Every structure is written in C-alpha cells, then in structure tokens.
Short mmCIF file of C-alpha atoms in Angstrom, two decimals:
data_model
loop_
_atom_site.label_atom_id
_atom_site.label_comp_id
_atom_site.label_asym_id
_atom_site.label_seq_id
_atom_site.Cartn_x
_atom_site.Cartn_y
_atom_site.Cartn_z
CA UNK A 1 -27.08 4.68 103.47
CA UNK A 2 -30.02 4.32 101.07
CA UNK A 3 -27.63 3.95 98.11
CA UNK A 4 -25.90 1.01 99.80
CA UNK A 5 -29.30 -0.52 100.54
CA UNK A 6 -30.30 -0.11 96.89
CA UNK A 7 -27.23 -2.06 95.74
CA UNK A 8 -27.86 -4.75 98.35
CA UNK A 9 -31.52 -5.01 97.38
CA UNK A 10 -30.65 -5.24 93.68
CA UNK A 11 -28.21 -8.12 94.33
CA UNK A 12 -30.81 -9.85 96.46
CA UNK A 13 -33.42 -9.68 93.72
CA UNK A 14 -31.13 -10.55 90.79
CA UNK A 15 -29.47 -13.56 92.38
CA UNK A 16 -32.11 -14.57 94.97
CA UNK A 17 -29.59 -13.91 97.73
CA UNK A 18 -30.85 -14.78 101.20
CA UNK A 19 -28.64 -12.11 102.77
CA UNK A 20 -26.50 -9.27 101.46
CA UNK A 21 -24.29 -7.43 103.94
CA UNK A 22 -21.92 -4.49 103.75
CA UNK A 23 -19.04 -4.57 106.24
CA UNK A 24 -16.71 -1.63 106.89
CA UNK A 25 -13.08 -1.98 107.97
CA UNK A 26 -12.94 0.00 111.20
CA UNK A 27 -10.39 2.67 112.11
CA UNK A 28 -8.07 0.20 113.86
CA UNK A 29 -7.77 -1.97 110.75
CA UNK A 30 -8.23 -4.93 113.09
CA UNK A 31 -11.98 -5.49 112.80
CA UNK A 32 -14.87 -5.19 110.39
CA UNK A 33 -18.23 -3.71 111.23
CA UNK A 34 -21.42 -5.16 109.74
CA UNK A 35 -23.21 -1.93 108.99
CA UNK A 36 -26.09 -3.06 106.79
CA UNK A 37 -27.80 -6.36 106.03
CA UNK A 38 -30.51 -6.87 103.41
CA UNK A 39 -32.67 -9.91 104.00
CA UNK A 40 -32.21 -9.92 107.78
CA UNK A 41 -34.85 -9.14 110.37
CA UNK A 42 -32.64 -6.40 111.81
CA UNK A 43 -29.66 -4.38 110.66
CA UNK A 44 -27.19 -2.85 113.09
CA UNK A 45 -23.54 -2.45 113.90
CA UNK A 46 -21.80 -5.75 114.62
CA UNK A 47 -18.04 -5.55 115.24
CA UNK A 48 -16.09 -8.68 114.17
CA UNK A 49 -12.36 -9.16 114.89
CA UNK A 50 -10.47 -9.77 111.64
CA UNK A 51 -7.31 -11.53 112.76
CA UNK A 52 -7.29 -15.08 111.38
CA UNK A 53 -10.78 -14.71 109.93
CA UNK A 54 -11.99 -15.16 106.37
CA UNK A 55 -12.54 -11.39 106.26
CA UNK A 56 -8.85 -10.87 106.97
CA UNK A 57 -8.03 -13.29 104.13
CA UNK A 58 -10.17 -11.37 101.63
CA UNK A 59 -8.63 -8.03 102.64
CA UNK A 60 -5.09 -9.42 102.37
CA UNK A 61 -5.59 -11.20 99.05
CA UNK A 62 -8.05 -8.67 97.59
CA UNK A 63 -9.75 -11.62 95.94
CA UNK A 64 -13.22 -13.12 96.10
CA UNK A 65 -13.86 -15.89 98.64
CA UNK A 66 -16.46 -18.61 98.13
CA UNK A 67 -17.55 -21.47 100.39
CA UNK A 68 -20.45 -23.94 100.48
CA UNK A 69 -22.38 -23.95 103.77
CA UNK A 70 -25.48 -25.69 105.07
CA UNK A 71 -27.49 -22.53 104.32
CA UNK A 72 -26.12 -21.90 100.84
CA UNK A 73 -23.11 -20.47 99.05
CA UNK A 74 -21.15 -17.92 101.08
CA UNK A 75 -19.49 -15.27 98.88
CA UNK A 76 -17.32 -12.39 100.13
CA UNK A 77 -15.86 -9.71 97.86
CA UNK A 78 -13.50 -6.82 98.75
CA UNK A 79 -14.85 -3.27 98.49
CA UNK A 80 -11.68 -1.35 97.62
CA UNK A 81 -10.68 1.81 95.78
CA UNK A 82 -7.06 2.34 94.63
CA UNK A 83 -5.80 0.01 97.34
CA UNK A 84 -7.85 1.62 100.11
CA UNK A 85 -9.63 -1.34 101.72
CA UNK A 86 -12.99 0.22 102.56
CA UNK A 87 -14.80 -2.97 103.46
CA UNK A 88 -16.46 -6.14 102.20
CA UNK A 89 -19.60 -7.21 100.39
CA UNK A 90 -20.97 -10.48 101.75
CA UNK A 91 -23.71 -12.59 100.17
CA UNK A 92 -25.48 -15.84 101.00
CA UNK A 93 -26.66 -17.37 97.72
CA UNK A 94 -29.06 -20.33 97.37
CA UNK A 95 -26.78 -22.29 95.00
CA UNK A 96 -23.26 -22.31 93.56
CA UNK A 97 -22.98 -19.16 91.42
CA UNK A 98 -21.82 -19.12 87.82
CA UNK A 99 -18.76 -17.15 86.71
CA UNK A 100 -21.12 -14.53 85.34
CA UNK A 101 -22.80 -14.09 88.72
CA UNK A 102 -19.45 -13.81 90.50
CA UNK A 103 -18.28 -11.24 87.98
CA UNK A 104 -21.46 -9.22 88.52
CA UNK A 105 -20.99 -9.34 92.30
CA UNK A 106 -17.41 -8.15 91.88
CA UNK A 107 -18.57 -5.25 89.70
CA UNK A 108 -21.19 -4.34 92.30
CA UNK A 109 -18.51 -4.28 95.01
CA UNK A 110 -16.38 -1.94 92.86
CA UNK A 111 -19.36 0.37 92.36
CA UNK A 112 -20.09 0.21 96.09
CA UNK A 113 -16.63 1.57 96.87
CA UNK A 114 -17.39 4.70 94.85
CA UNK A 115 -20.85 4.98 96.41
CA UNK A 116 -19.40 4.92 99.94
CA UNK A 117 -16.73 7.49 99.05
CA UNK A 118 -19.26 9.83 97.42
CA UNK A 119 -21.88 9.51 100.14
CA UNK A 120 -19.29 9.91 102.87
CA UNK A 121 -19.23 13.63 102.03
CA UNK A 122 -22.82 13.99 103.21
CA UNK A 123 -23.20 11.66 106.17
CA UNK A 124 -21.51 10.64 109.42
CA UNK A 125 -22.89 7.11 109.15
CA UNK A 126 -19.73 5.50 107.77
CA UNK A 127 -17.54 7.35 110.24
CA UNK A 128 -19.84 6.23 113.06
CA UNK A 129 -19.70 2.66 111.81
CA UNK A 130 -15.89 2.61 111.86
CA UNK A 131 -15.61 3.59 115.51
CA UNK A 132 -15.81 1.15 118.38
CA UNK A 133 -16.25 3.96 120.94
CA UNK A 134 -16.90 7.72 120.92
CA UNK A 135 -13.64 9.68 120.53
CA UNK A 136 -12.47 12.44 122.81
CA UNK A 137 -12.39 15.97 121.40
CA UNK A 138 -8.62 15.66 120.85
CA UNK A 139 -9.07 12.33 119.07
CA UNK A 140 -11.83 13.74 116.86
CA UNK A 141 -9.53 16.57 115.78
CA UNK A 142 -6.61 14.21 115.19
CA UNK A 143 -8.65 11.76 113.09
CA UNK A 144 -9.96 14.59 110.89
CA UNK A 145 -6.39 15.66 110.10
CA UNK A 146 -5.56 12.30 108.52
CA UNK A 147 -6.06 11.79 104.77
CA UNK A 148 -9.47 10.50 103.74
CA UNK A 149 -7.88 7.29 102.41
CA UNK A 150 -5.07 5.79 104.46
CA UNK A 151 -3.83 3.72 101.48
CA UNK A 152 -3.15 4.59 97.86
CA UNK A 153 -1.99 2.54 94.88
CA UNK A 154 -0.58 4.12 91.72
CA UNK A 155 1.53 2.82 88.86
CA UNK A 156 4.76 4.14 90.39
CA UNK A 157 4.10 3.49 94.09
CA UNK A 158 1.95 1.94 96.80
CA UNK A 159 1.64 3.53 100.24
CA UNK A 160 -0.25 3.32 103.51
CA UNK A 161 -0.12 5.08 106.86
CA UNK A 162 -1.02 3.75 110.30
CA UNK A 163 -1.45 5.60 113.58
CA UNK A 164 -1.78 3.96 117.00
CA UNK A 165 -2.84 6.76 119.37
CA UNK A 166 -1.50 6.97 122.92
CA UNK A 167 -3.77 7.22 125.94
CA UNK A 168 -3.40 11.03 126.02
CA UNK A 169 -2.95 11.56 122.27
CA UNK A 170 0.26 13.22 121.15
CA UNK A 171 -0.87 14.84 117.90
CA UNK A 172 0.92 12.59 115.39
CA UNK A 173 -0.26 12.99 111.82
CA UNK A 174 0.65 11.77 108.36
CA UNK A 175 -0.51 13.07 105.02
CA UNK A 176 -0.05 12.56 101.29
CA UNK A 177 -1.26 14.01 98.02
CA UNK A 178 -0.94 12.75 94.47
CA UNK A 179 -0.60 15.39 91.77
CA UNK A 180 -0.24 14.85 88.03
CA UNK A 181 3.51 14.27 88.26
CA UNK A 182 4.36 14.47 91.98
CA UNK A 183 3.75 12.50 95.16
CA UNK A 184 3.84 14.54 98.38
CA UNK A 185 4.20 12.75 101.75
CA UNK A 186 4.57 14.14 105.28
CA UNK A 187 4.80 12.79 108.83
CA UNK A 188 4.60 15.24 111.77
CA UNK A 189 4.76 15.07 115.56
CA UNK A 190 3.88 18.15 117.68
CA UNK A 191 4.93 18.59 121.29
CA UNK A 192 2.39 18.06 124.07
CA UNK A 193 -0.59 15.84 124.64
CA UNK A 194 -4.37 15.81 124.37
CA UNK A 195 -6.10 18.98 123.15
CA UNK A 196 -2.90 21.07 123.07
CA UNK A 197 -1.25 18.56 120.74
CA UNK A 198 -4.40 18.34 118.61
CA UNK A 199 -4.56 22.12 118.20
CA UNK A 200 -0.84 22.31 117.36
CA UNK A 201 -1.34 19.54 114.79
CA UNK A 202 -4.26 21.49 113.29
CA UNK A 203 -2.10 24.58 112.75
CA UNK A 204 0.80 22.50 111.44
CA UNK A 205 -1.14 20.34 108.99
CA UNK A 206 -3.20 23.32 107.83
CA UNK A 207 -0.04 25.29 107.09
CA UNK A 208 1.59 22.40 105.23
CA UNK A 209 -1.50 21.65 103.14
CA UNK A 210 -2.08 25.30 102.34
CA UNK A 211 1.53 25.75 101.21
CA UNK A 212 1.50 22.53 99.20
CA UNK A 213 -1.76 23.40 97.47
CA UNK A 214 -0.41 26.85 96.61
CA UNK A 215 2.48 25.18 94.78
CA UNK A 216 5.22 26.00 97.29
CA UNK A 217 8.44 23.99 97.19
CA UNK A 218 9.58 21.79 100.06
CA UNK A 219 11.72 24.46 101.75
CA UNK A 220 8.90 27.01 101.55
CA UNK A 221 6.37 24.49 102.90
CA UNK A 222 8.65 23.86 105.86
CA UNK A 223 9.21 27.57 106.43
CA UNK A 224 5.49 28.36 106.41
CA UNK A 225 4.74 25.50 108.82
CA UNK A 226 7.53 26.74 111.08
CA UNK A 227 6.18 30.30 110.97
CA UNK A 228 2.58 29.20 111.61
CA UNK A 229 3.46 27.39 114.84
CA UNK A 230 5.55 30.34 116.02
CA UNK A 231 2.92 32.95 115.12
CA UNK A 232 0.14 31.07 116.91
CA UNK A 233 2.19 30.11 119.98
CA UNK A 234 1.70 26.39 119.45
CA UNK A 235 5.12 25.24 120.59
CA UNK A 236 7.20 23.17 118.24
CA UNK A 237 6.89 19.99 116.21
CA UNK A 238 9.20 17.64 114.40
CA UNK A 239 8.39 16.60 110.87
CA UNK A 240 9.57 15.09 107.63
CA UNK A 241 8.46 16.22 104.17
CA UNK A 242 9.00 14.08 101.09
CA UNK A 243 8.41 14.86 97.42
CA UNK A 244 8.89 12.37 94.58
CA UNK A 245 8.79 13.23 90.88
CA UNK A 246 6.80 10.39 89.33
CA UNK A 247 8.35 10.89 85.87
CA UNK A 248 12.01 10.95 86.89
CA UNK A 249 11.96 9.15 90.24
CA UNK A 250 13.87 11.97 91.92
CA UNK A 251 13.05 12.08 95.64
CA UNK A 252 13.71 15.08 97.89
CA UNK A 253 13.40 15.41 101.64
CA UNK A 254 13.24 18.03 104.39
CA UNK A 255 13.90 16.80 107.93
CA UNK A 256 12.77 19.13 110.74
CA UNK A 257 14.27 17.50 113.83
CA UNK A 258 12.54 14.23 113.03
CA UNK A 259 13.66 10.57 113.34
CA UNK A 260 15.49 9.33 110.27
CA UNK A 261 13.56 7.19 107.78
CA UNK A 262 14.34 3.53 107.13
CA UNK A 263 14.82 1.97 103.72
CA UNK A 264 14.45 -1.68 102.76
CA UNK A 265 16.52 -2.57 99.69
CA UNK A 266 17.34 -6.05 98.35
CA UNK A 267 16.57 -7.74 101.67
CA UNK A 268 18.47 -5.29 103.88
CA UNK A 269 16.92 -2.64 106.13
CA UNK A 270 19.00 0.42 106.88
CA UNK A 271 18.61 3.89 108.39
CA UNK A 272 18.91 6.83 106.00
CA UNK A 273 21.15 9.30 107.83
CA UNK A 274 20.01 12.61 106.34
CA UNK A 275 20.79 16.15 107.52
CA UNK A 276 18.55 17.32 110.35
CA UNK A 277 17.24 20.92 110.60
CA UNK A 278 15.45 22.57 113.52
CA UNK A 279 11.87 21.53 114.40
CA UNK A 280 8.94 23.60 113.16
CA UNK A 281 8.09 26.53 115.44
CA UNK A 282 11.64 27.40 116.47
CA UNK A 283 12.60 29.87 113.73
CA UNK A 284 12.82 32.74 116.23
CA UNK A 285 15.50 30.91 118.19
CA UNK A 286 17.13 29.05 115.29
CA UNK A 287 16.84 31.32 112.21
CA UNK A 288 18.31 28.96 109.62
CA UNK A 289 16.65 27.94 106.33
CA UNK A 290 15.48 24.39 105.81
CA UNK A 291 17.63 22.26 103.52
CA UNK A 292 16.15 20.22 100.69
CA UNK A 293 18.12 16.99 100.31
CA UNK A 294 18.12 14.35 97.61
CA UNK A 295 17.03 10.92 98.77
CA UNK A 296 18.36 7.79 97.08
CA UNK A 297 15.21 5.90 96.06
CA UNK A 298 15.30 3.04 93.56
CA UNK A 299 12.64 0.77 92.08
CA UNK A 300 11.93 -2.06 94.52
CA UNK A 301 12.74 0.01 97.62
CA UNK A 302 10.44 0.19 100.62
CA UNK A 303 10.66 3.46 102.58
CA UNK A 304 9.41 3.83 106.14
CA UNK A 305 8.77 7.26 107.66
CA UNK A 306 7.92 7.18 111.36
CA UNK A 307 7.51 9.18 114.57
CA UNK A 308 9.54 8.81 117.76
CA UNK A 309 6.75 6.77 119.37
CA UNK A 310 8.01 3.91 117.20
CA UNK A 311 11.49 4.22 118.71
CA UNK A 312 11.11 5.45 122.29
CA UNK A 313 9.25 4.20 125.37
CA UNK A 314 7.90 0.73 124.51
CA UNK A 315 8.88 1.17 120.86
CA UNK A 316 12.48 0.75 121.97
CA UNK A 317 11.71 -2.91 122.70
CA UNK A 318 11.05 -3.56 118.99
CA UNK A 319 13.84 -4.39 116.55
CA UNK A 320 12.35 -2.17 113.87
CA UNK A 321 14.79 -2.99 111.02
CA UNK A 322 14.23 -6.71 111.65
CA UNK A 323 10.46 -6.28 111.68
CA UNK A 324 10.62 -4.17 108.53
CA UNK A 325 12.53 -7.00 106.83
CA UNK A 326 10.10 -9.61 108.16
CA UNK A 327 7.08 -7.74 106.76
CA UNK A 328 8.59 -6.97 103.34
CA UNK A 329 6.27 -9.42 101.59
CA UNK A 330 3.19 -7.69 102.98
CA UNK A 331 1.26 -4.94 101.23
CA UNK A 332 2.09 -1.56 102.86
CA UNK A 333 -1.43 -1.66 104.31
CA UNK A 334 -0.71 -4.81 106.34
CA UNK A 335 2.95 -3.93 106.94
CA UNK A 336 2.13 -0.53 108.48
CA UNK A 337 -0.52 -2.06 110.73
CA UNK A 338 1.85 -4.84 111.82
CA UNK A 339 4.56 -2.33 112.74
CA UNK A 340 2.38 -0.04 114.86
CA UNK A 341 0.57 -3.01 116.43
CA UNK A 342 3.92 -4.45 117.54
CA UNK A 343 4.64 -1.29 119.54
CA UNK A 344 1.12 -1.32 121.01
CA UNK A 345 1.52 -4.96 122.06
CA UNK A 346 4.92 -4.20 123.64
CA UNK A 347 3.20 -1.49 125.69
CA UNK A 348 0.53 -3.86 126.92
CA UNK A 349 -2.15 -1.98 124.99
CA UNK A 350 -1.44 1.44 126.55
CA UNK A 351 0.99 3.68 124.68
CA UNK A 352 2.76 6.63 126.28
CA UNK A 353 3.28 8.28 122.89
CA UNK A 354 1.53 7.97 119.52
CA UNK A 355 3.13 5.37 117.23
CA UNK A 356 2.88 6.36 113.57
CA UNK A 357 4.35 5.11 110.31
CA UNK A 358 4.00 5.82 106.61
CA UNK A 359 5.08 2.85 104.50
CA UNK A 360 5.91 3.51 100.83
CA UNK A 361 6.82 0.99 98.12
CA UNK A 362 8.51 2.63 95.14
CA UNK A 363 7.91 0.75 91.87
CA UNK A 364 9.71 3.27 89.68
CA UNK A 365 9.00 5.88 86.97
CA UNK A 366 9.10 3.22 84.26
CA UNK A 367 5.70 2.04 85.51
CA UNK A 368 3.01 4.16 83.86
CA UNK A 369 -0.20 2.10 84.13
CA UNK A 370 -1.94 0.28 86.97
CA UNK A 371 -2.67 -3.33 86.04
CA UNK A 372 -6.10 -3.72 87.61
CA UNK A 373 -9.68 -4.44 86.66
CA UNK A 374 -11.17 -3.44 90.02
CA UNK A 375 -10.20 -1.42 93.07
CA UNK A 376 -6.87 -3.11 93.85
CA UNK A 377 -3.77 -4.40 92.14
CA UNK A 378 -3.86 -8.04 93.21
CA UNK A 379 -0.18 -8.45 92.32
CA UNK A 380 0.59 -5.98 95.12
CA UNK A 381 -1.62 -7.82 97.63
CA UNK A 382 0.10 -9.55 100.54
CA UNK A 383 -0.77 -13.06 99.37
CA UNK A 384 0.63 -12.48 95.87
CA UNK A 385 3.86 -10.99 97.21
CA UNK A 386 4.49 -13.97 99.48
CA UNK A 387 4.53 -16.27 96.42
CA UNK A 388 7.24 -14.28 94.60
#
C-alpha cells in the first residue's frame, strides 16, 4: 500500500491537492471502495454504491471527470489496464487545473494501475478491499480460480466475464489467456454445490490450464479435463472451450454438454446450435472423442458464452436474446454485469445456481494495433458506443 500512498502524496505536493483518494472497484462491479485517502484525518474502507453515481460515469466512459465544488475542483480519473477497470483516482484541487495538470493526473492514474497489479502479487490488501464480507471456503476457492483480470482489451477483441454466485456456490468458472497469436476462452460448470463444487472446479480448471499451457489442442485439453475429473472422482462438469486465431480470425469450439452460445450480429441475437459432446468426467461411460468445430465469427460480432444458471431457475424469466440486443452498445464489462444482474434481480437477490457469462466482441484480424494512450480504448467504452 505504501506505493499507492507515495503516488497520492506526490500528487498532493505537486498540485496542492487537499485530498487524494484511491478507490477500488469491488468484486461485484456494483460499488467502489475508498481504500486510501491522503490529506484526510483517517483512511479506511468506505464502500460506495456505483449505480447512477459519478464513479459509474467515469468507469463507463473511461474519461476524466471534473466539477467545481464549494471546497475546490473535484477531479476523478479511471485507473484501468487493458480495459480492466481496477478503480479510480480522486482528487480535490484548490483551483481549476490546467490541461497540463490534468494530463499529469491521468498519467499518474495509468502508473497507479501498474503499481496495483504489481503489488497485488505480494499483499492481500487489494483483495481485502474488494470484498464487502468474508467469503466462505468454497467462495475463496472459486474466486481464486477466476482470471486475475476479468476484462481484457486487444486490437482484435474485447472481452469480460461476470459471475453471480448462488447461495450455495455451484462452482462456475470462466477463464481466458492471450498468446502471441491465439485467444483461449473457457466457461465451465461442475456438478454439485459448496465445497464439493469448488474442489471439482479446482481439478477441472487446473487440468484445462495445464493442458493449454503445455500447448495441447482443444480436443486434447478437453480429454485431459475429462480424465482429471474421472481419475479424482470429482463427478462431471459441462464446459465450452473456444480458441480464436488472431491472425486469421478462425474460431474453433469444443462443447462438453454445455448450453449453446449466443451471437449478436447486425442487430440480431441468435443461438449457435453446435454439436454437443459428453460432459467432462464421463469418459468411462461415454468413451467418445471430443469434436473440434469451426465457429462462424465475423468482425462486429458479439459472442456470449454462459452457464445454465443464466437459463434455468430464475434465469428462465429473462429474455436473454432480447437483453443481449438491448445491451449491444455497452462495453462487454457493463454488458456482462447487466446480464448476470438481471438474473440475480429476477431471483430476488438469492440465486439457486451460479449465473455466469463471458462476453466477447470480435473486432477482426485486420485490427493490429490498440488505439489508446492510457489503460483503455475510449472508443470501446459504453458512452462512445452509444453515440455510434
């Protein structure tokens, strides 16, 4: 935390700021947590709901916000890395800042994103700050299986995952990895609840990551995940594995008993009816190889991979294709959160099954450079999309 305090103290001295605060976006994506404040009598953890707030506006637009107040000039800047909205840098300045000052604050926020990512390897402080309550053992395991950054922006794509856990946790996970020329994406859903589901998810995700990192193809990844669950008596799990060649745009898919993905193309949402193979963990009873299928993916498409918690129980009350169409102008970060939140709201705040989505926008292999000067592509931000 000292590194964050150093940046805050430097801004305070350079620009005579009365307060400098660092706010984290919490795990729900629905609140920010004021984790540190320079220039205040005390610093602690203050949780602030984001919906309809200025903080929500800054996250959605990924642009600086400035407002004159009775105490001075209020400035808020996003702290983001490759589209992963880590938090916000908030300052109270004595007078209206020049363009040079605002540029320096923006640069400090960009540096802060890297500081938080680097220091997060050595401390639990940021993890603690993101949580509104202590997790159960099963929840702790499940959270640790998720990728370190829930969002990622690249020249060819933008993606984000969102997980709304059920009361008893059902082990849903999503994962992705970006190699030199390949994007790997997976969504998995083990059987069971609570610690049993968390342990099954640990075996499953570990097997998939190990196979992927060893350079295995999609069919081999699926086979090894299937074998791992069977060998360790962890029941079965459905899953979907996706691989996209960033140079050619070719997309391939393995479906292991999982709900079909949805695709949004030119204003129309439709289900992709792919071939379905047996769930992971059932190879002893269903000894058939997994099939690798080509997936029709074109520039401008939005692809949604999801678990059955988005379709069954209270998820069945949601017209998912209609909601996917309605949220098309949102960044995948906001779209994914809107989709899972809709199921949570339909359930009255208590889900019977985890609701999980991975939202992917495919820009195409013709895109080779990100057009950014900071941690986010503002043309991909929700506010910019709505104006198109």
